[in-house]
CSV table of C-alpha atoms in Angstrom, one decimal:
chain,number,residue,atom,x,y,z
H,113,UNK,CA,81.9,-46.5,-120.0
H,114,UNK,CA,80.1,-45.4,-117.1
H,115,UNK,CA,76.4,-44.8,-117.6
H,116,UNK,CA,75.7,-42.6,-114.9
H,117,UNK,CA,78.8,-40.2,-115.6
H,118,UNK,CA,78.2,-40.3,-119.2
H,119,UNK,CA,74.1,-40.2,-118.9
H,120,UNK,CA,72.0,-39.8,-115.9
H,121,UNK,CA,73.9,-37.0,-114.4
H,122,UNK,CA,74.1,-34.8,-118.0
H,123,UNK,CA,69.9,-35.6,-118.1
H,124,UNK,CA,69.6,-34.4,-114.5
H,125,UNK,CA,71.5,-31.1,-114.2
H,126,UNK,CA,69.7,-30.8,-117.7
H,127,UNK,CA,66.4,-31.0,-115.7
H,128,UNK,CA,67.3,-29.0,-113.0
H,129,UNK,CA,68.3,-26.4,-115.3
H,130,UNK,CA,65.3,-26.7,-117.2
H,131,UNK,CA,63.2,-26.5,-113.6
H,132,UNK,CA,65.2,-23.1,-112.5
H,133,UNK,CA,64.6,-21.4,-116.2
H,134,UNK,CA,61.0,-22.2,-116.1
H,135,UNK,CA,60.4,-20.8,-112.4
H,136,UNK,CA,62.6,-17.8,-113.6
H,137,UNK,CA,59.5,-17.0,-116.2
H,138,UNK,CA,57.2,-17.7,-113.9
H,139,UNK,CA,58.6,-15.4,-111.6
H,140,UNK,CA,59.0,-12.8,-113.9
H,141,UNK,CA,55.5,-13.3,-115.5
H,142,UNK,CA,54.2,-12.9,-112.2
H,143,UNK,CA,55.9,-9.4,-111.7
H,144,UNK,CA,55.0,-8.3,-114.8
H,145,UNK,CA,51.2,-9.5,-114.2
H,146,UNK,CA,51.0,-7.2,-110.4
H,147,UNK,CA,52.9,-4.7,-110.8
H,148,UNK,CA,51.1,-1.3,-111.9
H,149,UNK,CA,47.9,-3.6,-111.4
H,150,UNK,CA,44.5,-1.9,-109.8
H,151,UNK,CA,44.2,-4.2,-106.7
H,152,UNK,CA,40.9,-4.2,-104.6
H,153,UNK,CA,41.3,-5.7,-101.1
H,154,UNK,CA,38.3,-5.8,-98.8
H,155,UNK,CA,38.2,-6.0,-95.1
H,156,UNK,CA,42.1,-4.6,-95.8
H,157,UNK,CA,42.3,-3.2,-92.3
H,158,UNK,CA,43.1,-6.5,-89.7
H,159,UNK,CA,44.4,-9.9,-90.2
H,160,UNK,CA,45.1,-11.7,-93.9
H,161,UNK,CA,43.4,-8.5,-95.7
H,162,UNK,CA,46.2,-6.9,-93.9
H,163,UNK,CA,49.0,-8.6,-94.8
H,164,UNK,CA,47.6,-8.8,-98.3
H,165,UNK,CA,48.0,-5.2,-98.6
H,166,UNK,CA,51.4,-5.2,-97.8
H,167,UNK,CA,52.2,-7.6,-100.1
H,168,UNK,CA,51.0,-6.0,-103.0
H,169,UNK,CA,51.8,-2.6,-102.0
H,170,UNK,CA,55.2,-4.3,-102.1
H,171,UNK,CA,54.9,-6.1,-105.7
H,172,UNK,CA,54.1,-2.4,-107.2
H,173,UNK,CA,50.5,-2.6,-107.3
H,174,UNK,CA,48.1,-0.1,-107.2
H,175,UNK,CA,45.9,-0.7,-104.1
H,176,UNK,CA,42.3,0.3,-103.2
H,177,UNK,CA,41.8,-0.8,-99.3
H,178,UNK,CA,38.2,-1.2,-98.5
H,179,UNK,CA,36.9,-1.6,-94.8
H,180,UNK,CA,34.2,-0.1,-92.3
H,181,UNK,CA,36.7,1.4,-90.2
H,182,UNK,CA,38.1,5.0,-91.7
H,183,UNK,CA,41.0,5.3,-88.8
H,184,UNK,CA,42.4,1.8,-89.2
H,185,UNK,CA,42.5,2.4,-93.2
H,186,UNK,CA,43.8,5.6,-92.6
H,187,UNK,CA,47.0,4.5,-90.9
H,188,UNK,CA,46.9,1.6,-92.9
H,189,UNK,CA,48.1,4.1,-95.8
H,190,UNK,CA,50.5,5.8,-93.6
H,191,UNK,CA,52.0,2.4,-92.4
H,192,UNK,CA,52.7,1.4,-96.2
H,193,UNK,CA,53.6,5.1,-97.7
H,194,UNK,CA,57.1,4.3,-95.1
H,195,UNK,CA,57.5,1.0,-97.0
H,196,UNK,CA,59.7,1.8,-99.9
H,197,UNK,CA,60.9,-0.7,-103.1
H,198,UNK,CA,63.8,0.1,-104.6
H,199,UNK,CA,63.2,-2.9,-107.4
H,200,UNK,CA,59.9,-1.5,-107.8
H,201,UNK,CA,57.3,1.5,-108.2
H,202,UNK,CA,55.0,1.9,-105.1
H,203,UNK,CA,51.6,3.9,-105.3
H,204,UNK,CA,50.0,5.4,-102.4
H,205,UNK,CA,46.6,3.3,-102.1
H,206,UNK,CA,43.1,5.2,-102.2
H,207,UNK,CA,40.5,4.0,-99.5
H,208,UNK,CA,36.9,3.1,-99.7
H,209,UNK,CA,34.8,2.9,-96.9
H,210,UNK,CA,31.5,0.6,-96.6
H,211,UNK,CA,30.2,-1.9,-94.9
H,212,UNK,CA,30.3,-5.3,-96.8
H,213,UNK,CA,27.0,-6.5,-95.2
H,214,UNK,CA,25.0,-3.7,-96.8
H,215,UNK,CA,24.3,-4.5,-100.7
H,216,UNK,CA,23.9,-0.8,-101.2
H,217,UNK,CA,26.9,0.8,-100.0
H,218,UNK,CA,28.6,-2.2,-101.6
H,219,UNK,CA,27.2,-0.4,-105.0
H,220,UNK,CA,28.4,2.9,-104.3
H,221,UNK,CA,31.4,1.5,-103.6
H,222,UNK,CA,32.0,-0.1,-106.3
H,223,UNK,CA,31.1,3.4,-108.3
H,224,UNK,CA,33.3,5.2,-106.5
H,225,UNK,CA,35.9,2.7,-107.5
H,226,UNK,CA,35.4,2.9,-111.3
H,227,UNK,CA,35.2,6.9,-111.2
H,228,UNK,CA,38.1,6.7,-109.4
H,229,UNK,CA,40.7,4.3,-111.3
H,230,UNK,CA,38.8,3.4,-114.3
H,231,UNK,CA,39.2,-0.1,-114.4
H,232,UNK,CA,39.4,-3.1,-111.5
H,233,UNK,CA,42.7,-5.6,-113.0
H,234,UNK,CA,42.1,-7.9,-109.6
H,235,UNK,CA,39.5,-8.2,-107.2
H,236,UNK,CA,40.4,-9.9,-103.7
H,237,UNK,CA,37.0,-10.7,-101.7
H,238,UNK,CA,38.5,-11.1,-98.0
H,239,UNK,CA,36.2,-9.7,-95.7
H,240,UNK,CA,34.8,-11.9,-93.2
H,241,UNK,CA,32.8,-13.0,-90.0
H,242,UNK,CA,33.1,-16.3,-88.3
H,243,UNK,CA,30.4,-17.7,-86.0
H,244,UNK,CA,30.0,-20.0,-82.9
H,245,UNK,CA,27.0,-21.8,-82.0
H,246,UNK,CA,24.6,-24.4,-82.1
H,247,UNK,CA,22.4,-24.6,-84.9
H,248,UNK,CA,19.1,-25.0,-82.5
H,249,UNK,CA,19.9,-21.7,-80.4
H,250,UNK,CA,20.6,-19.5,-83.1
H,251,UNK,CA,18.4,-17.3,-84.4
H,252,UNK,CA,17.8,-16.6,-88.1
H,253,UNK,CA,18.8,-13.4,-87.8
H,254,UNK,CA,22.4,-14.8,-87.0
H,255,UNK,CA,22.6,-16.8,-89.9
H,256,UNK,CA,21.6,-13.8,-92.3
H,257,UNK,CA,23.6,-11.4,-91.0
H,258,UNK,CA,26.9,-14.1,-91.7
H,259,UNK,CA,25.4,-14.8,-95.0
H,260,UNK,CA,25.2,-11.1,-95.8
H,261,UNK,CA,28.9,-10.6,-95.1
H,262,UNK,CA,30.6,-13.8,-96.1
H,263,UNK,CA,28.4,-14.5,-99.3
H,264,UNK,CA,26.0,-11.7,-100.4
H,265,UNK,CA,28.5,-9.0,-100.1
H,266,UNK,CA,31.1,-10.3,-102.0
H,267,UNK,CA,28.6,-11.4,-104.9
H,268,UNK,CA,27.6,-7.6,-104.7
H,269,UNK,CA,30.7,-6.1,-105.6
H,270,UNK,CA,31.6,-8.8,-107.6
H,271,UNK,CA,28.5,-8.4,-109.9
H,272,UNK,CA,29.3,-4.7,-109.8
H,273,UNK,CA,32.7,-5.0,-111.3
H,274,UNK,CA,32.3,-7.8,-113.3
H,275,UNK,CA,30.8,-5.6,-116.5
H,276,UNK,CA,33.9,-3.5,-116.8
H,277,UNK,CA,35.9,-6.7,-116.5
H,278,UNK,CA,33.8,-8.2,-119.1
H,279,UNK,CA,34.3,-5.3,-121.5
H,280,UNK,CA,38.1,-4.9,-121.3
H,281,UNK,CA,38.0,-8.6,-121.6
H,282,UNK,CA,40.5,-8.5,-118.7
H,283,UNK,CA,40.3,-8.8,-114.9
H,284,UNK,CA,40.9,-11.0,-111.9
H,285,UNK,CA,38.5,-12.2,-109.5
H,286,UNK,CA,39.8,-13.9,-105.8
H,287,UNK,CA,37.6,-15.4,-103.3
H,288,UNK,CA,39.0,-16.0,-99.5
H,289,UNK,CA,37.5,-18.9,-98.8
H,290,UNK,CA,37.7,-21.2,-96.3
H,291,UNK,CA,38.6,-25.3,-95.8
H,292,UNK,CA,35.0,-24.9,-93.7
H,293,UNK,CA,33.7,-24.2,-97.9
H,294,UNK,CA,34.7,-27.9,-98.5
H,295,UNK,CA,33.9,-29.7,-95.4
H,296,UNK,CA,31.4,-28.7,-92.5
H,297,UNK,CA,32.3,-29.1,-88.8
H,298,UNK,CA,29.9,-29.1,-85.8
H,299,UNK,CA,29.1,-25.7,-84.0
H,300,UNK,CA,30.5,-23.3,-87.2
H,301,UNK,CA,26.6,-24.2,-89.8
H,302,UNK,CA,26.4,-20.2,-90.8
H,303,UNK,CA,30.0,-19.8,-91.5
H,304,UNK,CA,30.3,-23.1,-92.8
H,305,UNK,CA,27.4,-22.1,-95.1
H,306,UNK,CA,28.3,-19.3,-96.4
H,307,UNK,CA,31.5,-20.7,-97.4
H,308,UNK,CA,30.2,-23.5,-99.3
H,309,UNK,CA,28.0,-21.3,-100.9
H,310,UNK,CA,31.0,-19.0,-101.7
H,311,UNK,CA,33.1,-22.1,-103.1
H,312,UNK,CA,29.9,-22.7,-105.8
H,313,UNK,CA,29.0,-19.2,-106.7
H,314,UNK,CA,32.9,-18.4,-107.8
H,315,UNK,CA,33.3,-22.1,-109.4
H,316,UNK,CA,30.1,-21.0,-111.3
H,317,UNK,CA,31.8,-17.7,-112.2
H,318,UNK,CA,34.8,-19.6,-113.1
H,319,UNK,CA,33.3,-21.2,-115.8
H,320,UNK,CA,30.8,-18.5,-117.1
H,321,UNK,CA,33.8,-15.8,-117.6
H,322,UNK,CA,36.5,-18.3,-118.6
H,323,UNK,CA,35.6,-16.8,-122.5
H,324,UNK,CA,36.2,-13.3,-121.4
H,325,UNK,CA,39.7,-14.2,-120.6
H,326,UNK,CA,39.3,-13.1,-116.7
H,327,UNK,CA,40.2,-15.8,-114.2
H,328,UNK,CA,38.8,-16.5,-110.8
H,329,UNK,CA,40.8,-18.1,-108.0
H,330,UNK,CA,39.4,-20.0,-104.6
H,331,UNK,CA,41.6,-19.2,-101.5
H,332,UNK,CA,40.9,-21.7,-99.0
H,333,UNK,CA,43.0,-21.4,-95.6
H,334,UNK,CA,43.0,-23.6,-92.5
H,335,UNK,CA,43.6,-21.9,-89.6
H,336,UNK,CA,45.1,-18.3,-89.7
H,337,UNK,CA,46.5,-16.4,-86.3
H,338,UNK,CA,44.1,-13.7,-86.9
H,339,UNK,CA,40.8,-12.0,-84.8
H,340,UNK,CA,38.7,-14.2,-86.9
H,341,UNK,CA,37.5,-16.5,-83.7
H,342,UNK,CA,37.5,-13.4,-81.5
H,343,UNK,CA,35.3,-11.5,-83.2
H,344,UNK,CA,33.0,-14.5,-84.4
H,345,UNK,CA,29.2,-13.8,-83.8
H,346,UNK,CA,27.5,-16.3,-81.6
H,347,UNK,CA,23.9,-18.0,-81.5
H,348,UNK,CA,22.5,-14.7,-79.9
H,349,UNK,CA,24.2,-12.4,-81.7
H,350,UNK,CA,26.7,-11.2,-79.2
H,351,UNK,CA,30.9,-11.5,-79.8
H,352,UNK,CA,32.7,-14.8,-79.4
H,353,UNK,CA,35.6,-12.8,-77.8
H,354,UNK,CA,37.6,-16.2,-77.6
H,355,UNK,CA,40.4,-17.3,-79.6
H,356,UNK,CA,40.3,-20.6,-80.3
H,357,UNK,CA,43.5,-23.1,-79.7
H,358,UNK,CA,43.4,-24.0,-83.1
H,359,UNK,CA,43.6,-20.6,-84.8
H,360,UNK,CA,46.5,-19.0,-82.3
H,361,UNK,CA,48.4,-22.2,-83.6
H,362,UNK,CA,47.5,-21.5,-87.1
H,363,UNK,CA,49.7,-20.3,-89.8
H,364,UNK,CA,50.4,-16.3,-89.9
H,365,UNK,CA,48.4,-14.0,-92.1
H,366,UNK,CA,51.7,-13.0,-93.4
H,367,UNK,CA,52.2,-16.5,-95.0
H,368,UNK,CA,48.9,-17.5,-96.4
H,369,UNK,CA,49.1,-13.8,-97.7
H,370,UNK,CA,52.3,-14.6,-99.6
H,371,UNK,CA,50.3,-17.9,-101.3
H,372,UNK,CA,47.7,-15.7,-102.0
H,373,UNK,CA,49.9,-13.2,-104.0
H,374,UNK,CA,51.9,-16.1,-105.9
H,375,UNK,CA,48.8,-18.1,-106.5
H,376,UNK,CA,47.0,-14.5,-107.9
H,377,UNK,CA,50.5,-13.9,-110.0
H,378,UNK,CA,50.7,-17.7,-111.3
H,379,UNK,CA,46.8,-17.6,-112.1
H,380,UNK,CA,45.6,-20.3,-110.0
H,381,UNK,CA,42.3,-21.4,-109.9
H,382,UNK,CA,42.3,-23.0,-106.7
H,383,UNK,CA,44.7,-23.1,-103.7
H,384,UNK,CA,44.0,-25.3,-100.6
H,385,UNK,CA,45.9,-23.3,-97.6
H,386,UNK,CA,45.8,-26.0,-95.0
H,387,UNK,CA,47.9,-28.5,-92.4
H,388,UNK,CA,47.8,-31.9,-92.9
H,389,UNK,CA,45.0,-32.6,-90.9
H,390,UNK,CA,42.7,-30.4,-92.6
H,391,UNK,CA,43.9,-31.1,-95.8
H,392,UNK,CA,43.2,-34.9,-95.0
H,393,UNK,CA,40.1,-34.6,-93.7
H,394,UNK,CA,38.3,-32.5,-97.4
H,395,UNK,CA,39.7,-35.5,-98.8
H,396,UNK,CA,37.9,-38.0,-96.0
H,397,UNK,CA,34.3,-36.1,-96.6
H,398,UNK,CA,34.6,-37.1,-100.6
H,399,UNK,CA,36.0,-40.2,-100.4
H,400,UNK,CA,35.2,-41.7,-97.1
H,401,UNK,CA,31.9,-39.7,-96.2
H,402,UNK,CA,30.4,-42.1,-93.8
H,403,UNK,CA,33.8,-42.1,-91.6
H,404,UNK,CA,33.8,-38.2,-91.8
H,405,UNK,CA,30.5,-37.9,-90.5
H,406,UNK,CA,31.3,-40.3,-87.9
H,407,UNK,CA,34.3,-38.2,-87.1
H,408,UNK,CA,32.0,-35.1,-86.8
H,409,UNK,CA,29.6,-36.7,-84.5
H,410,UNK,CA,32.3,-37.8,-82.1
H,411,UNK,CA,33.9,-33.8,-82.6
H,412,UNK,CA,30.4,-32.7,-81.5
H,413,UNK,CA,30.6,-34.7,-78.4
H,414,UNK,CA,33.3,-33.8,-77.2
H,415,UNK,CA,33.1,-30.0,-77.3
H,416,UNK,CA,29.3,-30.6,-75.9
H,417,UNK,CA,31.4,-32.4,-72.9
H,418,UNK,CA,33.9,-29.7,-73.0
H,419,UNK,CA,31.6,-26.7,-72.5
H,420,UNK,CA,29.5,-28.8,-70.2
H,421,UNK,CA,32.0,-29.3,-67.8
């Protein structure tokens, strides 16, 4: 008797069955899990916060889109009130306006928030500011103001939340990250800096909330086709207004928002968003440090060269 007809083939369409009925439960775990959920997006109205929106606007969840600008969220709402669902329940989002580098409107935000929905099920800290620059010409001023928006801000709101999470023993906290929170690259120190602090604050919070049952997942993209390099700040302050090579060849917000809604829905804790070189090079720096910093110096070179020229 054949083996293969009689055993290996039986065991492997066994597998793959076994393979398509657990991705069927996690599929419909993960529907269960967003829909009717109270989402918070910040920086909602550009780019990956964007997308993000639509996406769960499109899973059934209950959105609250948070940015500085009240125009861009307002037709933000309008663009997904046309977006209908016929598998699912849409809600018309509510809107929050403040700006993310200012701890205290981060506060009254976060009131406003609470009064308004009760409860927070999932927390998505987008909002962002690159920078450009070399660490001797920029002033300290610079690096606060990145810190403010990238790290200090999202800590705000997330402290500010975090008590109601903690007393309905339910919630879900997401950081936007960055590959720039794992390894550092020449002419990027404040963003790079704020990212790695990011990376350690939520794997702190991770671990601290874990016995409240709320969950905390690290987002951390490559390069993204959004205005991310365009509206970087430089060494004096002023707008980038460039966009890099790298990022308009970058994946599309649309994508990396699509792995940030399955990797919210299947409960991640950690989601590296990257090409291969990126991806090779966060393992480099902790393997192979001395290479990667070689690497760097020679990166640092040549864009010296570059801008020289």
């Amino acid at each position: 008797m054949d083996l293969t007809s009689t055993v290996i083939i039986p065991l492997l369409f066994g597998s793959l069955g076994i393979f398509a009925l657990f991705r069927l439960l996690q599929w419909m775990r993960m529907r269960a899990y967003l829909q009717e959920a109270v989402v918070v997006i910040t920086g909602a109205t550009s780019g990956l916060g964007k997308e993000c929106a639509k996406a769960f606007h499109a899973a059934g969840s209950k959105l609250v889109l948070c940015g500085r600008d009240s125009e861009k969220l307002k037709d933000l709402v309008q663009e997904l009130s046309t977006v209908t669902n016929h598998r699912k329940n849409t809600h018309k989002p509510h809107t929050v306006i403040f700006d993310l580098s200012d701890t205290k409107t981060v506060l009254n935000a976060a009131e406003e928030i609470l009064k308004y929905l009760g409860h927070v099920d999932i927390l998505i800290n987008n909002a962002g500011i690159s920078f450009r620059g070399t660490i001797v010409d920029t002033g300290l001023d610079v690096d606060k103001k990145v810190m403010e928006t990238n790290y200090f801000g999202p800590v705000a709101l997330t402290k500010a939340l975090l008590p109601s999470m903690i007393k309905r023993r339910q919630g879900h906290i997401v950081a936007i990250s960055s590959v720039q929170g794992k390894i550092s690259i020449p002419f990027r120190s404040a963003y790079a800096a704020s990212k790695h602090a990011t990376q350690a604050f939520f794997d702190c919070l991770r671990a601290e909330v874990e016995q409240y049952d709320i969950d905390v997942t690290v987002i951390s993209p490559g390069y993204i086709q959004t205005n991310l390099s365009l509206n970087a700040v430089t060494a004096d302050g002023s707008r980038y207004g460039v966009t890099d090579k790298n990022t308009a060849e970058g994946q599309t917000a649309a994508e990396v928002a699509q792995v940030v809604l399955n990797a919210v829905g299947q409960k991640r804790k950690e989601v590296l968003v990257a090409g291969l070189t990126p991806s090779l090079a966060v393992y480099l720096r902790n393997l192979f440090p001395r290479l990667f910093f070689t690497l760097m110096a020679a990166r640092a070179k040549k864009e010296r060269k570059a801008k020289d020229s």
